[in-house]
């Protein structure tokens, strides 16, 4: 690690860097773009479908009106008796029908009220269409109702209509049935208009979506700022509490930063899940916060504690939990605070938990706590070398410490110790603060933590 700063930056400096980096990170851009694309796709699909449906109904009504208008010569009120047609009337109606099939109708049929076919005209070459209408024989509608049905076959838009024919006094005397073919010109202009409308919709949705991008980006930046501000407040508070107990216990807060660093690295090495890492960080930082409730004669005793005094000292774990559970942000630290003096063989305090019954974070922390206690000077002891400290830890493998975790820690401890003691204390604190901020800030915006940066 190359460190050029000579004094520890405040939490705020660290936050500002990370905030900008995170707010503009590719991860966030990709996430926003993906959501906008999904929104664009959904809107295009729904709006496009609705408009398509509306337009089609509109054109159907238009075509229906055209067909009705043309068929009116045959389907309007007629004075003829369709059931008993005389020869000349029959001839007259057939002529009319034939005129219709010369225009836009392919087939025209007249039925009497008993649904018997009376008159028929088919455009030349459209006999197959007539067969088709017969094979698609529909039910006649309820007495006197209209019926219409669109078909799109062989590139042609066809409308099958059934129109009731009324005689004198509006009595139903029969039906007009016809297949109306929309002429090419009308069909083309319908298609053009439809495409035009859909294109306009697509364009306006795309334009709106593009407009949303910078807006969402700005909002996201503001939200990121807000959440990082909140987070910073919480981290500052955590520092204040750690500092408060450090002021009484020993003369610096550095023990809290060192054990947090060791615990974080050991947790990362054993592949702890991200949210466990966050609890491990707050837990490590505030593990001994309950010592604030231990009287000075015991807390600061230069020599060995009597067993009575040690019983009082042991209450620091439950005092700590009482303090931490007051805050939802810190309650995840309770595992470590409560169980960091449990031992793997069940001989620890306060609950005498054994093996895996001790929460993983507490098993991790127990190792780094004793390692730092041994390698530091205390009012009641001198500092030990790393070598001696690790030898002491290994003696207690399986009795005090989780053997698997201890083996891993022993392999990384010398390098970690070098990392935190090879630099000035203020630089060490700044470095650990950066680690802590990085882990929490990635959570604040929902990105995955970036691993191992320095
Ligand atoms: P601490 O100083 O932070 O020590 C944390 C833990 O490190 C201790 O938990 C113990 O497991 C381990 N540890 C510390 N020093 C030594 C050591 O010289 N040898 C070995 N093998 N392990 C050591 P523990 O025992 O539950 O103590 C909890 C806290 O009680 C300590 O926190 C310290 O504040 C206090 N304490 C413990 N023993 C004494 C003592 O003899 N005199 C005084 N004044 N305080 C003590
Ligand atoms: C700081 O906040 O930069 C000083 C670290 C401490 O609390 O001891
Ligand atoms: C660091 O190495 O400075 C921090 C890495 C991390 O946050 O995991
Ligand atoms: Fe403790």
Short mmCIF file of C-alpha atoms and ligand atoms in Angstrom, two decimals:
data_model
loop_
_atom_site.label_atom_id
_atom_site.label_comp_id
_atom_site.label_asym_id
_atom_site.label_seq_id
_atom_site.Cartn_x
_atom_site.Cartn_y
_atom_site.Cartn_z
CA UNK A 1 0.00 0.00 0.00
CA UNK A 2 1.43 3.35 -0.97
CA UNK A 3 0.16 6.04 1.32
CA UNK A 4 1.14 9.64 0.75
CA UNK A 5 -1.20 11.44 3.12
CA UNK A 6 0.34 12.28 6.45
CA UNK A 7 -2.79 12.71 8.49
CA UNK A 8 -5.91 10.64 8.71
CA UNK A 9 -8.59 12.03 6.42
CA UNK A 10 -11.95 12.55 8.00
CA UNK A 11 -14.74 10.11 7.24
CA UNK A 12 -16.20 12.80 4.98
CA UNK A 13 -13.25 12.82 2.53
CA UNK A 14 -13.45 9.09 2.15
CA UNK A 15 -17.17 9.32 1.59
CA UNK A 16 -16.92 12.02 -1.07
CA UNK A 17 -14.52 9.94 -3.19
CA UNK A 18 -16.52 6.79 -2.89
CA UNK A 19 -19.82 8.53 -3.42
CA UNK A 20 -18.78 10.05 -6.72
CA UNK A 21 -17.20 6.82 -7.86
CA UNK A 22 -20.27 4.80 -6.97
CA UNK A 23 -22.87 7.22 -8.32
CA UNK A 24 -21.21 7.22 -11.71
CA UNK A 25 -20.11 3.63 -11.70
CA UNK A 26 -20.81 1.53 -14.75
CA UNK A 27 -22.83 -0.75 -12.55
CA UNK A 28 -25.36 2.00 -11.82
CA UNK A 29 -25.50 3.13 -15.44
CA UNK A 30 -26.13 -0.40 -16.61
CA UNK A 31 -28.81 -0.92 -13.99
CA UNK A 32 -30.63 2.28 -14.94
CA UNK A 33 -30.32 1.59 -18.67
CA UNK A 34 -31.66 -1.92 -18.26
CA UNK A 35 -34.68 -0.70 -16.29
CA UNK A 36 -35.37 2.09 -18.77
CA UNK A 37 -35.16 -0.41 -21.61
CA UNK A 38 -37.60 -2.73 -19.86
CA UNK A 39 -39.93 0.23 -19.29
CA UNK A 40 -39.61 1.29 -22.93
CA UNK A 41 -40.32 -2.24 -24.10
CA UNK A 42 -43.35 -2.63 -21.84
CA UNK A 43 -44.83 0.76 -22.80
CA UNK A 44 -44.25 0.14 -26.50
CA UNK A 45 -45.93 -3.23 -26.28
CA UNK A 46 -48.98 -2.07 -24.30
CA UNK A 47 -49.48 1.29 -26.02
CA UNK A 48 -48.81 -0.25 -29.43
CA UNK A 49 -51.39 -2.98 -28.80
CA UNK A 50 -54.02 -0.58 -27.52
CA UNK A 51 -53.56 1.82 -30.42
CA UNK A 52 -53.51 -1.03 -32.91
CA UNK A 53 -56.74 -2.35 -31.49
CA UNK A 54 -58.40 1.08 -31.52
CA UNK A 55 -57.27 1.82 -35.07
CA UNK A 56 -58.42 -1.55 -36.36
CA UNK A 57 -61.87 -1.08 -34.81
CA UNK A 58 -62.01 2.37 -36.34
CA UNK A 59 -61.16 1.07 -39.82
CA UNK A 60 -63.58 -1.80 -39.43
CA UNK A 61 -66.36 0.64 -38.70
CA UNK A 62 -65.28 2.69 -41.68
CA UNK A 63 -65.31 -0.32 -44.00
CA UNK A 64 -68.57 -1.55 -42.55
CA UNK A 65 -70.13 1.81 -43.28
CA UNK A 66 -68.86 1.66 -46.85
CA UNK A 67 -70.28 -1.82 -47.31
CA UNK A 68 -73.61 -0.88 -45.76
CA UNK A 69 -73.87 2.13 -48.00
CA UNK A 70 -73.26 0.11 -51.13
CA UNK A 71 -75.59 -2.67 -50.08
CA UNK A 72 -78.40 -0.25 -49.30
CA UNK A 73 -79.97 -0.68 -52.74
CA UNK A 74 -80.80 -4.24 -51.80
CA UNK A 75 -81.10 -4.20 -48.07
CA UNK A 76 -83.14 -1.11 -47.44
CA UNK A 77 -86.86 -1.22 -47.00
CA UNK A 78 -88.20 -3.06 -50.04
CA UNK A 79 -91.79 -3.54 -51.04
CA UNK A 80 -91.05 -7.00 -52.46
CA UNK A 81 -92.24 -10.29 -51.06
CA UNK A 82 -89.04 -12.32 -51.02
CA UNK A 83 -90.84 -15.56 -50.29
CA UNK A 84 -92.98 -15.43 -53.45
CA UNK A 85 -90.86 -13.63 -56.03
CA UNK A 86 -92.34 -13.27 -59.46
CA UNK A 87 -90.12 -13.65 -62.47
CA UNK A 88 -89.69 -9.93 -63.28
CA UNK A 89 -88.96 -8.90 -59.68
CA UNK A 90 -86.49 -11.74 -59.42
CA UNK A 91 -84.84 -10.55 -62.63
CA UNK A 92 -84.75 -6.98 -61.34
CA UNK A 93 -83.14 -7.94 -58.01
CA UNK A 94 -80.60 -10.18 -59.74
CA UNK A 95 -79.61 -7.23 -61.91
CA UNK A 96 -79.11 -5.08 -58.86
CA UNK A 97 -77.02 -7.82 -57.21
CA UNK A 98 -74.94 -8.15 -60.34
CA UNK A 99 -74.26 -4.45 -60.34
CA UNK A 100 -73.02 -4.76 -56.77
CA UNK A 101 -70.56 -7.54 -57.61
CA UNK A 102 -69.20 -5.38 -60.42
CA UNK A 103 -68.16 -2.85 -57.79
CA UNK A 104 -66.79 -3.89 -54.40
CA UNK A 105 -68.78 -6.98 -53.54
CA UNK A 106 -67.48 -10.41 -54.52
CA UNK A 107 -70.62 -12.28 -53.59
CA UNK A 108 -74.15 -11.05 -52.94
CA UNK A 109 -76.97 -13.26 -51.71
CA UNK A 110 -80.55 -12.54 -50.70
CA UNK A 111 -82.41 -14.78 -48.28
CA UNK A 112 -86.04 -14.68 -47.35
CA UNK A 113 -87.24 -14.61 -43.75
CA UNK A 114 -87.05 -18.45 -43.69
CA UNK A 115 -83.37 -18.27 -44.60
CA UNK A 116 -83.93 -19.72 -48.06
CA UNK A 117 -81.50 -18.45 -50.68
CA UNK A 118 -83.48 -16.47 -53.27
CA UNK A 119 -81.09 -14.32 -55.27
CA UNK A 120 -77.37 -14.79 -55.81
CA UNK A 121 -74.67 -13.00 -57.76
CA UNK A 122 -70.99 -13.93 -57.81
CA UNK A 123 -68.24 -11.89 -59.39
CA UNK A 124 -66.58 -13.75 -62.21
CA UNK A 125 -63.63 -15.79 -61.04
CA UNK A 126 -64.79 -15.55 -57.41
CA UNK A 127 -66.61 -18.87 -57.28
CA UNK A 128 -64.09 -20.12 -54.73
CA UNK A 129 -65.02 -17.22 -52.51
CA UNK A 130 -68.60 -18.28 -52.73
CA UNK A 131 -67.64 -21.83 -51.78
CA UNK A 132 -65.67 -20.40 -48.93
CA UNK A 133 -68.63 -18.40 -47.62
CA UNK A 134 -70.74 -21.53 -47.75
CA UNK A 135 -68.16 -23.58 -45.91
CA UNK A 136 -67.95 -20.86 -43.27
CA UNK A 137 -71.68 -20.90 -42.95
CA UNK A 138 -72.54 -18.87 -39.91
CA UNK A 139 -75.63 -18.90 -37.84
CA UNK A 140 -78.07 -16.28 -38.94
CA UNK A 141 -78.18 -13.61 -36.30
CA UNK A 142 -81.06 -13.12 -33.89
CA UNK A 143 -84.06 -11.83 -35.70
CA UNK A 144 -83.30 -8.52 -37.28
CA UNK A 145 -79.68 -8.13 -36.10
CA UNK A 146 -76.71 -7.07 -38.16
CA UNK A 147 -73.70 -9.30 -38.45
CA UNK A 148 -70.19 -8.56 -39.65
CA UNK A 149 -66.98 -10.49 -39.76
CA UNK A 150 -63.60 -9.47 -41.15
CA UNK A 151 -61.29 -11.88 -42.89
CA UNK A 152 -57.85 -11.29 -44.21
CA UNK A 153 -57.10 -13.89 -46.87
CA UNK A 154 -54.52 -13.90 -49.63
CA UNK A 155 -53.55 -10.31 -48.94
CA UNK A 156 -57.12 -9.13 -49.31
CA UNK A 157 -59.26 -7.59 -46.63
CA UNK A 158 -62.74 -9.09 -46.85
CA UNK A 159 -65.84 -8.17 -44.90
CA UNK A 160 -68.72 -10.57 -44.61
CA UNK A 161 -71.92 -8.69 -43.74
CA UNK A 162 -75.42 -9.76 -43.02
CA UNK A 163 -78.05 -7.04 -43.11
CA UNK A 164 -81.69 -7.63 -42.24
CA UNK A 165 -84.16 -6.55 -44.92
CA UNK A 166 -87.24 -4.82 -43.64
CA UNK A 167 -90.59 -4.80 -45.41
CA UNK A 168 -93.60 -2.62 -44.72
CA UNK A 169 -94.12 -1.81 -41.00
CA UNK A 170 -90.52 -2.74 -40.39
CA UNK A 171 -91.29 -6.43 -40.53
CA UNK A 172 -88.27 -8.64 -41.22
CA UNK A 173 -88.64 -10.12 -44.66
CA UNK A 174 -85.15 -11.47 -45.28
CA UNK A 175 -81.42 -10.97 -45.21
CA UNK A 176 -78.82 -9.46 -47.44
CA UNK A 177 -75.52 -11.26 -47.26
CA UNK A 178 -72.43 -10.09 -49.05
CA UNK A 179 -68.68 -10.35 -49.13
CA UNK A 180 -67.24 -6.93 -49.52
CA UNK A 181 -63.72 -6.54 -50.69
CA UNK A 182 -61.89 -3.45 -49.56
CA UNK A 183 -60.37 -1.95 -52.68
CA UNK A 184 -56.60 -1.79 -52.94
CA UNK A 185 -56.46 1.98 -52.60
CA UNK A 186 -58.46 2.05 -49.38
CA UNK A 187 -56.54 -0.93 -48.05
CA UNK A 188 -53.20 0.76 -48.77
CA UNK A 189 -54.22 3.99 -47.14
CA UNK A 190 -55.46 2.08 -44.10
CA UNK A 191 -52.09 0.33 -43.88
CA UNK A 192 -50.19 3.60 -44.29
CA UNK A 193 -52.22 5.34 -41.65
CA UNK A 194 -51.74 2.46 -39.25
CA UNK A 195 -47.98 2.36 -39.74
CA UNK A 196 -47.85 6.09 -39.38
CA UNK A 197 -49.68 6.02 -36.06
CA UNK A 198 -47.57 3.16 -34.69
CA UNK A 199 -44.37 4.90 -35.73
CA UNK A 200 -45.47 8.07 -33.96
CA UNK A 201 -46.22 6.11 -30.79
CA UNK A 202 -42.87 4.33 -30.90
CA UNK A 203 -41.04 7.61 -31.49
CA UNK A 204 -42.75 9.42 -28.65
CA UNK A 205 -42.12 6.55 -26.22
CA UNK A 206 -38.47 6.36 -27.25
CA UNK A 207 -38.09 10.10 -26.91
CA UNK A 208 -39.69 10.06 -23.45
CA UNK A 209 -37.45 7.20 -22.36
CA UNK A 210 -34.33 9.01 -23.53
CA UNK A 211 -35.49 12.08 -21.64
CA UNK A 212 -35.90 9.96 -18.49
CA UNK A 213 -32.28 8.83 -18.48
CA UNK A 214 -30.63 12.04 -17.29
CA UNK A 215 -33.52 12.64 -14.88
CA UNK A 216 -33.14 9.22 -13.30
CA UNK A 217 -29.38 9.64 -13.22
CA UNK A 218 -29.68 12.95 -11.37
CA UNK A 219 -32.24 11.57 -8.94
CA UNK A 220 -30.01 8.58 -8.37
CA UNK A 221 -27.06 10.83 -7.65
CA UNK A 222 -29.13 12.78 -5.13
CA UNK A 223 -30.35 9.58 -3.49
CA UNK A 224 -26.83 8.21 -3.38
CA UNK A 225 -25.71 11.41 -1.72
CA UNK A 226 -28.54 11.18 0.80
CA UNK A 227 -27.86 7.56 1.67
CA UNK A 228 -24.12 8.08 1.88
CA UNK A 229 -24.73 11.08 4.16
CA UNK A 230 -26.87 8.89 6.39
CA UNK A 231 -24.33 6.14 6.27
CA UNK A 232 -21.55 8.56 7.10
CA UNK A 233 -23.54 9.75 10.09
CA UNK A 234 -23.89 6.19 11.29
CA UNK A 235 -20.20 5.43 10.77
CA UNK A 236 -19.26 8.62 12.61
CA UNK A 237 -21.49 7.58 15.48
CA UNK A 238 -19.85 4.18 15.52
CA UNK A 239 -16.49 5.92 15.72
CA UNK A 240 -17.73 8.15 18.54
CA UNK A 241 -18.84 5.17 20.60
CA UNK A 242 -15.61 3.28 19.97
CA UNK A 243 -13.70 6.40 20.86
CA UNK A 244 -15.66 6.92 24.07
CA UNK A 245 -14.75 3.51 25.43
CA UNK A 246 -11.19 3.77 24.16
CA UNK A 247 -10.78 7.03 26.09
CA UNK A 248 -11.39 5.12 29.31
CA UNK A 249 -9.84 1.75 28.54
CA UNK A 250 -6.55 2.68 26.91
CA UNK A 251 -5.30 5.83 25.30
CA UNK A 252 -6.20 5.26 21.61
CA UNK A 253 -9.01 4.01 19.40
CA UNK A 254 -6.50 2.09 17.31
CA UNK A 255 -7.29 -1.28 18.92
CA UNK A 256 -10.82 -0.98 17.49
CA UNK A 257 -9.47 -0.23 14.00
CA UNK A 258 -6.87 -3.00 14.14
CA UNK A 259 -9.26 -5.72 15.28
CA UNK A 260 -11.83 -4.51 12.73
CA UNK A 261 -9.17 -4.80 10.02
CA UNK A 262 -8.05 -8.28 11.12
CA UNK A 263 -11.66 -9.48 11.42
CA UNK A 264 -12.61 -8.00 8.03
CA UNK A 265 -9.68 -9.69 6.30
CA UNK A 266 -10.26 -13.03 8.02
CA UNK A 267 -13.98 -12.80 7.16
CA UNK A 268 -13.16 -12.04 3.52
CA UNK A 269 -10.66 -14.88 3.39
CA UNK A 270 -13.18 -17.43 4.65
CA UNK A 271 -15.74 -16.09 2.15
CA UNK A 272 -18.23 -14.53 4.54
CA UNK A 273 -21.42 -13.22 2.93
CA UNK A 274 -21.54 -9.48 2.42
CA UNK A 275 -24.14 -8.67 5.08
CA UNK A 276 -22.26 -10.83 7.60
CA UNK A 277 -19.16 -8.81 6.81
CA UNK A 278 -21.04 -5.61 7.67
CA UNK A 279 -22.17 -7.07 11.00
CA UNK A 280 -18.64 -8.29 11.59
CA UNK A 281 -17.31 -4.77 11.01
CA UNK A 282 -19.68 -3.05 13.44
CA UNK A 283 -19.35 -5.96 15.87
CA UNK A 284 -15.57 -5.86 15.80
CA UNK A 285 -15.47 -2.10 16.15
CA UNK A 286 -17.85 -2.06 19.12
CA UNK A 287 -17.16 -5.49 20.69
CA UNK A 288 -16.13 -4.06 24.06
CA UNK A 289 -18.51 -1.10 24.14
CA UNK A 290 -19.95 -2.58 27.38
CA UNK A 291 -16.64 -1.85 29.12
CA UNK A 292 -17.97 1.69 29.40
CA UNK A 293 -20.03 0.33 32.33
CA UNK A 294 -17.06 -1.20 34.18
CA UNK A 295 -15.66 0.89 37.06
CA UNK A 296 -12.15 2.33 36.66
CA UNK A 297 -10.54 0.40 39.56
CA UNK A 298 -11.33 -2.79 37.69
CA UNK A 299 -11.08 -1.60 34.10
CA UNK A 300 -7.74 0.14 34.62
CA UNK A 301 -6.23 -2.20 37.23
CA UNK A 302 -2.50 -2.48 36.48
CA UNK A 303 -2.26 -6.03 37.81
CA UNK A 304 -4.15 -9.25 37.70
CA UNK A 305 -7.90 -9.16 38.49
CA UNK A 306 -9.24 -11.11 41.44
CA UNK A 307 -11.89 -13.67 40.57
CA UNK A 308 -14.51 -11.36 42.06
CA UNK A 309 -13.27 -8.48 39.93
CA UNK A 310 -13.18 -10.70 36.87
CA UNK A 311 -16.83 -11.68 37.44
CA UNK A 312 -17.67 -7.98 37.23
CA UNK A 313 -15.43 -7.56 34.19
CA UNK A 314 -17.33 -10.40 32.45
CA UNK A 315 -20.53 -8.34 32.56
CA UNK A 316 -19.08 -6.09 29.80
CA UNK A 317 -20.51 -8.44 27.16
CA UNK A 318 -24.13 -8.18 28.31
CA UNK A 319 -23.73 -4.46 29.01
CA UNK A 320 -22.53 -4.14 25.42
CA UNK A 321 -25.54 -5.97 24.02
CA UNK A 322 -27.86 -3.72 26.07
CA UNK A 323 -26.24 -0.70 24.44
CA UNK A 324 -26.09 -2.03 20.86
CA UNK A 325 -29.64 -3.31 20.68
CA UNK A 326 -30.86 0.26 21.12
CA UNK A 327 -29.94 0.91 17.49
CA UNK A 328 -31.33 -0.97 14.51
CA UNK A 329 -28.22 -0.03 12.57
CA UNK A 330 -25.99 -1.59 15.23
CA UNK A 331 -28.07 -4.57 16.32
CA UNK A 332 -26.16 -6.77 13.85
CA UNK A 333 -23.11 -6.17 16.05
CA UNK A 334 -24.75 -8.01 18.96
CA UNK A 335 -23.48 -11.45 17.88
CA UNK A 336 -19.90 -10.35 18.28
CA UNK A 337 -20.47 -8.27 21.42
CA UNK A 338 -22.42 -11.06 23.12
CA UNK A 339 -20.30 -14.07 22.22
CA UNK A 340 -16.72 -12.87 21.68
CA UNK A 341 -15.58 -14.48 24.95
CA UNK A 342 -17.22 -17.84 24.29
CA UNK A 343 -14.71 -20.66 23.82
CA UNK A 344 -14.86 -23.49 21.27
CA UNK A 345 -14.91 -26.17 24.01
CA UNK A 346 -17.80 -24.47 25.82
CA UNK A 347 -15.72 -23.10 28.72
CA UNK A 348 -16.21 -19.43 27.80
CA UNK A 349 -18.67 -16.81 29.00
CA UNK A 350 -21.41 -15.58 29.27
CA UNK A 351 -23.43 -18.55 27.88
CA UNK A 352 -20.89 -21.37 27.70
CA UNK A 353 -21.78 -22.04 24.05
CA UNK A 354 -19.79 -24.76 22.29
CA UNK A 355 -18.39 -25.21 18.76
CA UNK A 356 -20.61 -24.09 15.88
CA UNK A 357 -23.27 -22.99 18.34
CA UNK A 358 -21.11 -19.88 18.73
CA UNK A 359 -22.03 -17.49 15.87
CA UNK A 360 -19.42 -17.49 13.09
CA UNK A 361 -18.73 -13.77 13.45
CA UNK A 362 -18.01 -14.26 17.16
CA UNK A 363 -15.67 -17.21 16.44
CA UNK A 364 -13.82 -15.09 13.89
CA UNK A 365 -13.64 -12.16 16.24
CA UNK A 366 -12.45 -14.16 19.30
CA UNK A 367 -9.28 -15.06 17.38
CA UNK A 368 -8.41 -11.54 16.25
CA UNK A 369 -9.31 -10.03 19.65
CA UNK A 370 -6.87 -12.20 21.55
CA UNK A 371 -4.23 -11.81 18.80
CA UNK A 372 -4.44 -8.04 19.14
CA UNK A 373 -4.62 -8.19 22.97
CA UNK A 374 -1.44 -10.29 23.02
CA UNK A 375 0.48 -8.19 20.50
CA UNK A 376 -0.51 -4.94 22.30
CA UNK A 377 0.52 -3.43 25.58
CA UNK A 378 -2.19 -3.46 28.24
CA UNK A 379 -2.23 -1.87 31.72
CA UNK A 380 -1.88 -5.41 33.00
CA UNK A 381 0.62 -6.82 30.46
CA UNK A 382 3.40 -6.09 27.99
CA UNK A 383 3.08 -6.67 24.24
CA UNK A 384 4.10 -9.99 22.74
CA UNK A 385 5.79 -10.72 19.42
CA UNK A 386 3.64 -12.02 16.55
CA UNK A 387 5.46 -15.31 16.74
CA UNK A 388 4.74 -15.78 20.45
CA UNK A 389 1.16 -14.58 20.07
CA UNK A 390 0.43 -17.06 17.26
CA UNK A 391 2.08 -19.86 19.27
CA UNK A 392 -0.21 -18.97 22.18
CA UNK A 393 -3.28 -19.00 19.91
CA UNK A 394 -2.30 -22.39 18.45
CA UNK A 395 -1.94 -23.84 21.96
CA UNK A 396 -5.61 -22.95 22.44
CA UNK A 397 -6.77 -24.30 19.06
CA UNK A 398 -9.88 -26.41 19.57
CA UNK A 399 -10.18 -25.40 23.23
CA UNK A 400 -10.57 -21.63 22.91
CA UNK A 401 -10.60 -21.16 19.12
CA UNK A 402 -12.29 -22.74 16.11
CA UNK A 403 -9.36 -24.79 14.69
CA UNK A 404 -10.32 -24.29 11.03
CA UNK A 405 -10.61 -20.52 11.35
CA UNK A 406 -7.45 -20.36 13.43
CA UNK A 407 -5.44 -22.23 10.78
CA UNK A 408 -6.51 -19.68 8.18
CA UNK A 409 -5.80 -16.75 10.47
CA UNK A 410 -2.33 -18.02 11.39
CA UNK A 411 -1.49 -18.11 7.67
CA UNK A 412 -2.48 -14.48 7.04
CA UNK A 413 -1.74 -12.87 10.42
CA UNK A 414 1.97 -11.94 9.95
CA UNK A 415 1.20 -10.01 6.73
CA UNK A 416 -1.83 -8.29 8.30
CA UNK A 417 0.18 -7.35 11.37
CA UNK A 418 2.83 -5.85 9.12
CA UNK A 419 0.16 -3.92 7.23
CA UNK A 420 -1.26 -2.23 10.34
CA UNK A 421 1.94 -1.69 12.32
CA UNK A 422 4.26 -0.83 9.43
CA UNK A 423 2.60 2.57 9.00
CA UNK A 424 1.79 5.48 11.28
CA UNK A 425 -1.25 5.05 13.43
CA UNK A 426 -3.13 7.86 11.68
CA UNK A 427 -2.45 6.23 8.32
CA UNK A 428 -3.58 2.87 9.65
CA UNK A 429 -6.84 4.43 10.85
CA UNK A 430 -7.39 6.13 7.50
CA UNK A 431 -6.73 2.89 5.65
CA UNK A 432 -9.17 0.89 7.78
CA UNK A 433 -11.79 3.64 7.48
CA UNK A 434 -11.53 3.35 3.71
CA UNK A 435 -12.08 -0.39 3.93
CA UNK A 436 -15.09 0.11 6.15
CA UNK A 437 -16.62 2.87 3.99
CA UNK A 438 -16.15 0.87 0.85
CA UNK A 439 -18.01 -2.11 2.26
CA UNK A 440 -20.91 -0.01 3.54
CA UNK A 441 -21.17 2.34 0.55
CA UNK A 442 -21.53 -0.49 -1.92
CA UNK A 443 -24.47 -1.64 0.17
CA UNK A 444 -25.99 1.81 0.19
CA UNK A 445 -26.45 1.77 -3.57
CA UNK A 446 -27.05 -1.96 -3.95
CA UNK A 447 -23.87 -2.68 -5.88
CA UNK A 448 -21.69 -5.66 -5.19
CA UNK A 449 -18.67 -4.81 -3.06
CA UNK A 450 -15.49 -4.35 -5.02
CA UNK A 451 -13.02 -6.79 -3.59
CA UNK A 452 -9.48 -6.15 -2.55
CA UNK A 453 -8.73 -2.64 -3.68
CA UNK A 454 -6.08 -0.54 -2.08
P1 LIG B 1 -8.67 -7.47 26.65
O1 LIG B 1 -7.46 -6.90 27.31
O2 LIG B 1 -9.14 -6.78 25.39
O3 LIG B 1 -8.41 -8.97 26.34
C1 LIG B 1 -9.26 -9.68 25.51
C2 LIG B 1 -8.99 -11.15 25.59
O4 LIG B 1 -7.67 -11.41 25.15
C3 LIG B 1 -9.06 -11.71 27.00
O5 LIG B 1 -10.38 -12.03 27.37
C4 LIG B 1 -8.22 -12.96 26.87
O6 LIG B 1 -8.96 -13.98 26.27
C5 LIG B 1 -7.17 -12.53 25.86
N1 LIG B 1 -5.94 -12.13 26.59
C6 LIG B 1 -5.60 -10.88 26.99
N2 LIG B 1 -4.39 -10.93 27.61
C7 LIG B 1 -3.97 -12.21 27.59
C8 LIG B 1 -2.81 -12.89 28.05
O7 LIG B 1 -1.89 -12.30 28.64
N3 LIG B 1 -2.73 -14.22 27.84
C9 LIG B 1 -3.71 -14.91 27.24
N4 LIG B 1 -3.59 -16.21 27.04
N5 LIG B 1 -4.85 -14.30 26.77
C10 LIG B 1 -4.96 -12.99 26.97
P2 LIG B 1 -10.74 -12.14 28.88
O8 LIG B 1 -9.74 -12.95 29.64
O9 LIG B 1 -12.14 -12.61 28.97
O10 LIG B 1 -10.67 -10.68 29.40
C11 LIG B 1 -11.57 -9.73 29.04
C12 LIG B 1 -11.11 -8.39 29.42
O11 LIG B 1 -10.94 -8.38 30.85
C13 LIG B 1 -9.76 -7.99 28.88
O12 LIG B 1 -9.89 -7.46 27.62
C14 LIG B 1 -9.28 -7.00 29.92
O13 LIG B 1 -9.88 -5.74 29.70
C15 LIG B 1 -9.84 -7.56 31.17
N6 LIG B 1 -8.83 -8.38 31.86
C16 LIG B 1 -8.66 -9.71 31.73
N7 LIG B 1 -7.66 -10.12 32.54
C17 LIG B 1 -7.19 -9.05 33.18
C18 LIG B 1 -6.14 -8.81 34.15
O14 LIG B 1 -5.45 -9.70 34.59
N8 LIG B 1 -5.97 -7.55 34.59
C19 LIG B 1 -6.72 -6.53 34.14
N9 LIG B 1 -6.48 -5.35 34.59
N10 LIG B 1 -7.71 -6.69 33.21
C20 LIG B 1 -7.92 -7.95 32.75
C1 LIG B 2 -10.31 9.89 13.63
O1 LIG B 2 -11.53 9.87 13.76
O2 LIG B 2 -9.73 10.18 12.57
C2 LIG B 2 -9.44 9.53 14.82
C3 LIG B 2 -9.57 8.08 15.13
C4 LIG B 2 -10.01 7.85 16.55
O3 LIG B 2 -11.21 7.96 16.82
O4 LIG B 2 -9.15 7.53 17.39
C1 LIG B 3 -8.41 -2.18 1.19
O1 LIG B 3 -7.66 -3.12 0.89
O2 LIG B 3 -7.99 -1.02 1.35
C2 LIG B 3 -9.92 -2.44 1.39
C3 LIG B 3 -10.43 -3.63 0.64
C4 LIG B 3 -11.87 -3.92 0.88
O3 LIG B 3 -12.67 -3.02 1.12
O4 LIG B 3 -12.25 -5.10 0.83
FE1 LIG B 4 -14.26 -8.21 25.48
#
